[in-house]
PDB file of C-alpha atoms in Angstrom:
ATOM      1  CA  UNK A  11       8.360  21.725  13.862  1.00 47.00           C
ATOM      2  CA  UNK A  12       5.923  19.770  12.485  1.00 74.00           C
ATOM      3  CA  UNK A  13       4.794  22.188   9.833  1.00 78.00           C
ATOM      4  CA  UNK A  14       8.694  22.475   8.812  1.00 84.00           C
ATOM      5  CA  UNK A  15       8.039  18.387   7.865  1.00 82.00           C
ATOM      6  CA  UNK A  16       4.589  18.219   5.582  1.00 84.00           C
ATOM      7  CA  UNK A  17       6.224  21.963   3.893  1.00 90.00           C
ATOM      8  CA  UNK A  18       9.084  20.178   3.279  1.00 90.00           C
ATOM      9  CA  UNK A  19       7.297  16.534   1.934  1.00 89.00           C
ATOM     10  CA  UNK A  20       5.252  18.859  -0.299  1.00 92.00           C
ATOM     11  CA  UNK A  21       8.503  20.711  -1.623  1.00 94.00           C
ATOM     12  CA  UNK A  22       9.913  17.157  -2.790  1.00 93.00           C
ATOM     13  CA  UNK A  23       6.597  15.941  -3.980  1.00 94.00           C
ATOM     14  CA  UNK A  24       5.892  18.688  -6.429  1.00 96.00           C
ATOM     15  CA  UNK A  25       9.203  18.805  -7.346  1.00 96.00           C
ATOM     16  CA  UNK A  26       9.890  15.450  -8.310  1.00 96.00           C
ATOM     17  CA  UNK A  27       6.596  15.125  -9.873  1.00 96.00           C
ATOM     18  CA  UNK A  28       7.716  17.745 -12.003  1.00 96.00           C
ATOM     19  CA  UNK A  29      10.711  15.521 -12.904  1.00 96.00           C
ATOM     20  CA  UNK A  30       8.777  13.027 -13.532  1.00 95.00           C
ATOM     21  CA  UNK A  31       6.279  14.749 -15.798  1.00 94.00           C
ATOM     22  CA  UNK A  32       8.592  16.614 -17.678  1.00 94.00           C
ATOM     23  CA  UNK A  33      10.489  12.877 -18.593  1.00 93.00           C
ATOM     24  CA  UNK A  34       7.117  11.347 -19.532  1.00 92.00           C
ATOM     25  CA  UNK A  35       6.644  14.327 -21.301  1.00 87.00           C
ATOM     26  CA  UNK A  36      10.100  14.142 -23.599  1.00 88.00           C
ATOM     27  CA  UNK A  37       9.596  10.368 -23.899  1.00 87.00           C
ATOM     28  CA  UNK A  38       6.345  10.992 -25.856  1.00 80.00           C
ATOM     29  CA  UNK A  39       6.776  13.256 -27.920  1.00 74.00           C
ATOM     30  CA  UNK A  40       3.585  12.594 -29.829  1.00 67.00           C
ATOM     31  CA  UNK A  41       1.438  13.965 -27.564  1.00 63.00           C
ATOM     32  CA  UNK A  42       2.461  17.671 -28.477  1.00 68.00           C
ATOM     33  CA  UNK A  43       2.493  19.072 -25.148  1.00 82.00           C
ATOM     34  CA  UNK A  44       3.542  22.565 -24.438  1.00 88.00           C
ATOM     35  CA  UNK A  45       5.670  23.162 -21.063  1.00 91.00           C
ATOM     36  CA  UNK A  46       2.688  24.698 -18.786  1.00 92.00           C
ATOM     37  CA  UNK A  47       0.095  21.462 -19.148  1.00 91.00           C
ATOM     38  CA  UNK A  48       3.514  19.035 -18.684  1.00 92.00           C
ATOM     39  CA  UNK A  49       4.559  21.610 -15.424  1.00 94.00           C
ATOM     40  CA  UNK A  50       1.267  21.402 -13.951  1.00 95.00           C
ATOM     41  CA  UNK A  51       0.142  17.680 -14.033  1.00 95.00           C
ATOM     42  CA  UNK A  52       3.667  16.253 -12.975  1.00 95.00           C
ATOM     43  CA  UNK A  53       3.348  18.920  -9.745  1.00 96.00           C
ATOM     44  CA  UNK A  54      -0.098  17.813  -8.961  1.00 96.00           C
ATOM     45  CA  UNK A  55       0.481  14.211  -9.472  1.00 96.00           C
ATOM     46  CA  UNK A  56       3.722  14.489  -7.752  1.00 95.00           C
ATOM     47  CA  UNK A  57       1.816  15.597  -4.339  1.00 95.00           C
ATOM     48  CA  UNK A  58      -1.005  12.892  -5.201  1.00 95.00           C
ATOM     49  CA  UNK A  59       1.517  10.172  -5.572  1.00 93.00           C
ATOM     50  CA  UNK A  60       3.708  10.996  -2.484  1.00 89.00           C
ATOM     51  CA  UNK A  61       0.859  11.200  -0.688  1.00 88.00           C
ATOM     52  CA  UNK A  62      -1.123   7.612  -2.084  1.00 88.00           C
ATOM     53  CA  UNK A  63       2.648   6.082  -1.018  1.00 84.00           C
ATOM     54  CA  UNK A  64       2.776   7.538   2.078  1.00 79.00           C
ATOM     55  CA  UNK A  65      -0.524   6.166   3.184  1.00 78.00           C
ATOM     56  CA  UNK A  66       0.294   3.158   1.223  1.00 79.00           C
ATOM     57  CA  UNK A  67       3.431   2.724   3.737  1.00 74.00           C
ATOM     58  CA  UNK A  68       1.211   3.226   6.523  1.00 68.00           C
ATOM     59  CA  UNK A  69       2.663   0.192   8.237  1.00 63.00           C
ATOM     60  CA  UNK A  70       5.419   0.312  10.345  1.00 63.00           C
ATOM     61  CA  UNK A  71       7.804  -2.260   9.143  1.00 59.00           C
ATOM     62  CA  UNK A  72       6.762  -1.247   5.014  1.00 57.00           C
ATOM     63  CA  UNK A  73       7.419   2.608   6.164  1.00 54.00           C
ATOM     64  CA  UNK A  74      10.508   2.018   7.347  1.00 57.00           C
ATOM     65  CA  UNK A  75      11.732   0.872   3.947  1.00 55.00           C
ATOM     66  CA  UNK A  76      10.512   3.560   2.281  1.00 61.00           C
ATOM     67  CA  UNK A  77      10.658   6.594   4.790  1.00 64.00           C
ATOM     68  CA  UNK A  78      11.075  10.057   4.667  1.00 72.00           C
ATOM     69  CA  UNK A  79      12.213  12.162   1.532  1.00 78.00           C
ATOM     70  CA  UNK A  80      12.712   9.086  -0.248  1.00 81.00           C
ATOM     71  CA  UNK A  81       9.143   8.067  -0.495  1.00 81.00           C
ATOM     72  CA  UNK A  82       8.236  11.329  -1.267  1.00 86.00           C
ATOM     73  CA  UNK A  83      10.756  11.388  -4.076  1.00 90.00           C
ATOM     74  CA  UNK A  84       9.480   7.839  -5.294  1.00 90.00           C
ATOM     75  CA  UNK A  85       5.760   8.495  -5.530  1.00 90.00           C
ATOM     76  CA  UNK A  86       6.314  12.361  -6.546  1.00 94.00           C
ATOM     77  CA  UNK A  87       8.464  10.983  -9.943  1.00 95.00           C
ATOM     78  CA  UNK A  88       5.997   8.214 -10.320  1.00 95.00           C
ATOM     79  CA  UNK A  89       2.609  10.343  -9.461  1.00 95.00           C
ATOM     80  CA  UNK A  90       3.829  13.336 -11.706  1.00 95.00           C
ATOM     81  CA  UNK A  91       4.886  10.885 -14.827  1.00 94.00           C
ATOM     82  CA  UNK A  92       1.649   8.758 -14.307  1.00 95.00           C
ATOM     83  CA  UNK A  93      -0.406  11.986 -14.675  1.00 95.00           C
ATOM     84  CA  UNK A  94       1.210  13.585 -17.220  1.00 93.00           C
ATOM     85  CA  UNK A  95       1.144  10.776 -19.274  1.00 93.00           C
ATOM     86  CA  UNK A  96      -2.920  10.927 -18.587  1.00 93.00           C
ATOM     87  CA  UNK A  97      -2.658  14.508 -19.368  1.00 91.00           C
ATOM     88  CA  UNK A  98      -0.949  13.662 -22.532  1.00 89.00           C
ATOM     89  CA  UNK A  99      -3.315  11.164 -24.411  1.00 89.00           C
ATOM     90  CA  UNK A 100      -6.125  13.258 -23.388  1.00 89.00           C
ATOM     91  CA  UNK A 101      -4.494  15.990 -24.874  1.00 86.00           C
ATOM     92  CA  UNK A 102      -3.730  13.920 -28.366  1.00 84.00           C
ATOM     93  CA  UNK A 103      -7.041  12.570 -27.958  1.00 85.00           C
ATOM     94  CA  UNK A 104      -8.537  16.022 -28.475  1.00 84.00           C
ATOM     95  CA  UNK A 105      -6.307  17.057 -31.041  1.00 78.00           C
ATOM     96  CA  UNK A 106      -7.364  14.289 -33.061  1.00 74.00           C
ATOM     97  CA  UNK A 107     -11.393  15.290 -33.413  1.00 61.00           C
TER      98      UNK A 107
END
């Protein structure tokens, strides 16, 4: 049953990361990202931010606050924007030389 859980955590994370990136992604515009590099980071830093909050909330009383799919959801929209925002001026950093 257990399994079921972390599948499940990693299903929201990546999913909501990918929210997250793709609004990051629409907001700047100026970065002149195509869909794969905007897909990508927001998954990836969807899982890495769920999983930095969930340690984060380590805590009892702080965990209880922020349990379950709503942490996940949380850090996956922040992790995946935060990255893909990183992803982004790298990108237009490139483009630029």
């Amino acid at each position: 049953m257990r399994m079921n859980s972390v599948i499940m955590q990693l299903v929201v994370q990546v999913i909501t990361g990918i929210i997250g990136g793709q609004a990051v992604g629409a907001a700047v515009k100026s970065a002149a990202m195509t869909q794969l590099p905007k897909i990508l980071s927001g998954a990836i830093g969807g899982v890495a931010g769920g999983q930095i909050l969930t340690n984060l909330l380590s805590n009892p009383a702080a965990a209880s606050a922020m349990s379950g799919t709503l942490g996940d959801a949380v850090g996956g929209v922040v992790g995946g924007g935060v990255l893909t925002a990183i992803v982004g001026a790298i990108m237009k950093s490139m483009n630029k030389a």
